[in-house]
Amino acid sequence: MRLAVFNQKGGVGKTTTALNLAAALAARGLAPLLVDLDSQAHLTGILCGSIDSASDSLFAFYNEGRPLRELSRRVALAGGGRGEVVPGHAELMKVDSLFGKGPRILYRLKEGLDAGQDDASRPAFIDCCPMLGVLSLSGIFAADRVLVPISADFLAVRGALALENTLKALEHVLKRRVERRYVLTRFDSRRGMAHRIEAQLRERFGEELARTRIAETVGLAESPFHGKDVHAYAPGSRGAQDYDALLEELLATGFFEV
Ligand SMILES: Nc1ncnc2c1ncn2[C@@H]1O[C@H](COP(=O)(O)OP(=O)(O)OP(=O)(O)O)[C@@H](O)[C@H]1O
Ligand SMILES: [Mg+2]
């Protein structure tokens, strides 16, 4: 199953969530695929360092028709685990202007993933960029479900409502409901505001808001600087536990299947 991790708001924990859910799966012996759909290429930077040539990145899939299988790289996750990454690159910013916004480009990633995925049940996470452009849309089109990290801060609720409208509008195009889960990230339980935001989101989204909250922790903030997911950097830390719990919840509720 494929999950797109999307929120048009920046810095809410999309990359952190895609990376650490993948790591939580790798810790269970699975080998997830990560797709870096962001021209900022943060996920790629963490796991692969910088990718010099755009021809070695997801951009080459769009621009040169190279199969995703050829572009993906093996990476270490969660200490002894493994996964694969299709790297992002700054050139991805050009996809909109080069290939337009028509259905062909919007379904391209889905087709590429369908074609390259020998095992349809292989878990995959698509790390979207903080904009609702062609790339993020193609990530949502390629995914079975959408996970929306919401950071527990000012304007979080307003952003979540805007995003819900966006997803509703997309359902007309996709002709299916976009199954989604919202998850609170960067949660500081000492702040009253964080609890108020949670209460508002719970009232609005009910069971679509995950019960698991991801706390703001040093381990999650520091691990990217060491080129690692939190399971590899600080095994057993609060951040690792929170992402394990989130994965557990997504599996137990049937939102995510592996
Ligand atoms: N729970 C957390 N605790 C501490 N730091 C966090 C947490 N979640 C994310 N961060 C940090 O916050 C910053 C933004 O997180 P991240 O890059 O995951 O957000 P994003 O939504 O992917 O951002 P963008 O929209 O730019 O792609 C990063 O430096 C990350 O390490
Ligand atoms: Mg990101």
mmCIF file with all atom_site columns, N, CA, C and O in Angstrom, residues 7 9 20 37 45-46 58 73 82 112 120 130 136 157 162 210 220 223 241 249:
data_model
loop_
_atom_site.group_PDB
_atom_site.id
_atom_site.type_symbol
_atom_site.label_atom_id
_atom_site.label_alt_id
_atom_site.label_comp_id
_atom_site.label_asym_id
_atom_site.label_entity_id
_atom_site.label_seq_id
_atom_site.pdbx_PDB_ins_code
_atom_site.Cartn_x
_atom_site.Cartn_y
_atom_site.Cartn_z
_atom_site.occupancy
_atom_site.B_iso_or_equiv
_atom_site.pdbx_formal_charge
_atom_site.auth_seq_id
_atom_site.auth_comp_id
_atom_site.auth_asym_id
_atom_site.auth_atom_id
_atom_site.pdbx_PDB_model_num
ATOM 1  N N  . ASN A 1 7   ? 0.775  17.936 3.316   1.00 0.00 ? 7   ASN A N  1
ATOM 2  C CA . ASN A 1 7   ? 0.113  19.113 3.887   1.00 0.00 ? 7   ASN A CA 1
ATOM 3  C C  . ASN A 1 7   ? 0.709  20.299 3.141   1.00 0.00 ? 7   ASN A C  1
ATOM 4  O O  . ASN A 1 7   ? 1.932  20.375 2.991   1.00 0.00 ? 7   ASN A O  1
ATOM 5  N N  . LYS A 1 9   ? 0.972  23.161 4.047   1.00 0.00 ? 9   LYS A N  1
ATOM 6  C CA . LYS A 1 9   ? 1.732  24.007 4.975   1.00 0.00 ? 9   LYS A CA 1
ATOM 7  C C  . LYS A 1 9   ? 3.158  23.437 5.096   1.00 0.00 ? 9   LYS A C  1
ATOM 8  O O  . LYS A 1 9   ? 3.346  22.217 5.143   1.00 0.00 ? 9   LYS A O  1
ATOM 9  N N  . ASN A 1 20  ? 10.283 8.391  9.270   1.00 0.00 ? 20  ASN A N  1
ATOM 10 C CA . ASN A 1 20  ? 10.275 7.591  10.494  1.00 0.00 ? 20  ASN A CA 1
ATOM 11 C C  . ASN A 1 20  ? 9.202  6.511  10.511  1.00 0.00 ? 20  ASN A C  1
ATOM 12 O O  . ASN A 1 20  ? 9.365  5.499  11.196  1.00 0.00 ? 20  ASN A O  1
ATOM 13 N N  . LEU A 1 37  ? 9.316  13.571 -3.399  1.00 0.00 ? 37  LEU A N  1
ATOM 14 C CA . LEU A 1 37  ? 8.633  14.352 -4.425  1.00 0.00 ? 37  LEU A CA 1
ATOM 15 C C  . LEU A 1 37  ? 8.847  15.850 -4.240  1.00 0.00 ? 37  LEU A C  1
ATOM 16 O O  . LEU A 1 37  ? 8.129  16.660 -4.804  1.00 0.00 ? 37  LEU A O  1
ATOM 17 N N  . GLY A 1 45  ? 18.465 14.284 1.077   1.00 0.00 ? 45  GLY A N  1
ATOM 18 C CA . GLY A 1 45  ? 19.652 14.799 1.767   1.00 0.00 ? 45  GLY A CA 1
ATOM 19 C C  . GLY A 1 45  ? 19.954 14.002 3.023   1.00 0.00 ? 45  GLY A C  1
ATOM 20 O O  . GLY A 1 45  ? 21.113 13.704 3.317   1.00 0.00 ? 45  GLY A O  1
ATOM 21 N N  . ILE A 1 46  ? 18.916 13.639 3.750   1.00 0.00 ? 46  ILE A N  1
ATOM 22 C CA . ILE A 1 46  ? 19.124 12.895 5.000   1.00 0.00 ? 46  ILE A CA 1
ATOM 23 C C  . ILE A 1 46  ? 19.676 11.493 4.704   1.00 0.00 ? 46  ILE A C  1
ATOM 24 O O  . ILE A 1 46  ? 20.636 11.050 5.323   1.00 0.00 ? 46  ILE A O  1
ATOM 25 N N  . LEU A 1 58  ? 14.459 11.568 -9.347  1.00 0.00 ? 58  LEU A N  1
ATOM 26 C CA . LEU A 1 58  ? 13.086 11.442 -9.841  1.00 0.00 ? 58  LEU A CA 1
ATOM 27 C C  . LEU A 1 58  ? 12.825 12.333 -11.061 1.00 0.00 ? 58  LEU A C  1
ATOM 28 O O  . LEU A 1 58  ? 11.972 12.025 -11.894 1.00 0.00 ? 58  LEU A O  1
ATOM 29 N N  . ARG A 1 73  ? 17.524 3.983  -4.856  1.00 0.00 ? 73  ARG A N  1
ATOM 30 C CA . ARG A 1 73  ? 18.786 3.616  -4.185  1.00 0.00 ? 73  ARG A CA 1
ATOM 31 C C  . ARG A 1 73  ? 18.493 2.893  -2.889  1.00 0.00 ? 73  ARG A C  1
ATOM 32 O O  . ARG A 1 73  ? 17.587 3.296  -2.158  1.00 0.00 ? 73  ARG A O  1
ATOM 33 N N  . ARG A 1 82  ? 16.524 -1.978 6.106   1.00 0.00 ? 82  ARG A N  1
ATOM 34 C CA . ARG A 1 82  ? 16.834 -1.374 4.807   1.00 0.00 ? 82  ARG A CA 1
ATOM 35 C C  . ARG A 1 82  ? 15.566 -0.904 4.115   1.00 0.00 ? 82  ARG A C  1
ATOM 36 O O  . ARG A 1 82  ? 14.449 -1.323 4.444   1.00 0.00 ? 82  ARG A O  1
ATOM 37 N N  . GLY A 1 112 ? 4.140  4.917  -13.093 1.00 0.00 ? 112 GLY A N  1
ATOM 38 C CA . GLY A 1 112 ? 5.536  4.513  -12.888 1.00 0.00 ? 112 GLY A CA 1
ATOM 39 C C  . GLY A 1 112 ? 5.680  3.584  -11.694 1.00 0.00 ? 112 GLY A C  1
ATOM 40 O O  . GLY A 1 112 ? 6.425  2.607  -11.738 1.00 0.00 ? 112 GLY A O  1
ATOM 41 N N  . ALA A 1 120 ? 2.947  -5.712 -5.274  1.00 0.00 ? 120 ALA A N  1
ATOM 42 C CA . ALA A 1 120 ? 1.979  -4.626 -5.106  1.00 0.00 ? 120 ALA A CA 1
ATOM 43 C C  . ALA A 1 120 ? 1.744  -4.277 -3.642  1.00 0.00 ? 120 ALA A C  1
ATOM 44 O O  . ALA A 1 120 ? 1.308  -3.179 -3.325  1.00 0.00 ? 120 ALA A O  1
ATOM 45 N N  . PRO A 1 130 ? 5.575  21.203 0.088   1.00 0.00 ? 130 PRO A N  1
ATOM 46 C CA . PRO A 1 130 ? 4.580  22.057 0.749   1.00 0.00 ? 130 PRO A CA 1
ATOM 47 C C  . PRO A 1 130 ? 3.864  23.002 -0.205  1.00 0.00 ? 130 PRO A C  1
ATOM 48 O O  . PRO A 1 130 ? 3.806  24.193 0.030   1.00 0.00 ? 130 PRO A O  1
ATOM 49 N N  . SER A 1 136 ? 2.699  17.447 -5.995  1.00 0.00 ? 136 SER A N  1
ATOM 50 C CA . SER A 1 136 ? 1.939  16.944 -4.847  1.00 0.00 ? 136 SER A CA 1
ATOM 51 C C  . SER A 1 136 ? 0.664  16.245 -5.303  1.00 0.00 ? 136 SER A C  1
ATOM 52 O O  . SER A 1 136 ? 0.295  15.193 -4.776  1.00 0.00 ? 136 SER A O  1
ATOM 53 N N  . VAL A 1 157 ? -5.361 24.719 12.760  1.00 0.00 ? 157 VAL A N  1
ATOM 54 C CA . VAL A 1 157 ? -6.732 24.298 12.482  1.00 0.00 ? 157 VAL A CA 1
ATOM 55 C C  . VAL A 1 157 ? -7.204 24.897 11.158  1.00 0.00 ? 157 VAL A C  1
ATOM 56 O O  . VAL A 1 157 ? -7.789 24.209 10.314  1.00 0.00 ? 157 VAL A O  1
ATOM 57 N N  . ALA A 1 162 ? -8.553 24.140 5.353   1.00 0.00 ? 162 ALA A N  1
ATOM 58 C CA . ALA A 1 162 ? -8.261 24.454 3.952   1.00 0.00 ? 162 ALA A CA 1
ATOM 59 C C  . ALA A 1 162 ? -7.869 23.182 3.211   1.00 0.00 ? 162 ALA A C  1
ATOM 60 O O  . ALA A 1 162 ? -8.297 22.935 2.076   1.00 0.00 ? 162 ALA A O  1
ATOM 61 N N  . ALA A 1 210 ? -5.684 10.840 14.132  1.00 0.00 ? 210 ALA A N  1
ATOM 62 C CA . ALA A 1 210 ? -5.056 9.704  14.818  1.00 0.00 ? 210 ALA A CA 1
ATOM 63 C C  . ALA A 1 210 ? -4.992 9.968  16.321  1.00 0.00 ? 210 ALA A C  1
ATOM 64 O O  . ALA A 1 210 ? -4.844 11.109 16.750  1.00 0.00 ? 210 ALA A O  1
ATOM 65 N N  . LEU A 1 220 ? 14.106 13.700 17.343  1.00 0.00 ? 220 LEU A N  1
ATOM 66 C CA . LEU A 1 220 ? 13.536 13.917 16.006  1.00 0.00 ? 220 LEU A CA 1
ATOM 67 C C  . LEU A 1 220 ? 14.151 15.139 15.332  1.00 0.00 ? 220 LEU A C  1
ATOM 68 O O  . LEU A 1 220 ? 14.339 15.163 14.130  1.00 0.00 ? 220 LEU A O  1
ATOM 69 N N  . SER A 1 223 ? 18.190 13.981 14.552  1.00 0.00 ? 223 SER A N  1
ATOM 70 C CA . SER A 1 223 ? 18.561 12.819 13.726  1.00 0.00 ? 223 SER A CA 1
ATOM 71 C C  . SER A 1 223 ? 18.862 13.167 12.266  1.00 0.00 ? 223 SER A C  1
ATOM 72 O O  . SER A 1 223 ? 19.824 12.624 11.698  1.00 0.00 ? 223 SER A O  1
ATOM 73 N N  . GLN A 1 241 ? 9.538  5.834  19.717  1.00 0.00 ? 241 GLN A N  1
ATOM 74 C CA . GLN A 1 241 ? 8.334  5.200  20.285  1.00 0.00 ? 241 GLN A CA 1
ATOM 75 C C  . GLN A 1 241 ? 7.061  5.779  19.668  1.00 0.00 ? 241 GLN A C  1
ATOM 76 O O  . GLN A 1 241 ? 6.116  5.062  19.363  1.00 0.00 ? 241 GLN A O  1
ATOM 77 N N  . GLU A 1 249 ? -0.929 2.053  15.191  1.00 0.00 ? 249 GLU A N  1
ATOM 78 C CA . GLU A 1 249 ? -2.319 2.522  15.100  1.00 0.00 ? 249 GLU A CA 1
ATOM 79 C C  . GLU A 1 249 ? -2.825 2.461  13.652  1.00 0.00 ? 249 GLU A C  1
ATOM 80 O O  . GLU A 1 249 ? -3.947 2.027  13.400  1.00 0.00 ? 249 GLU A O  1
#
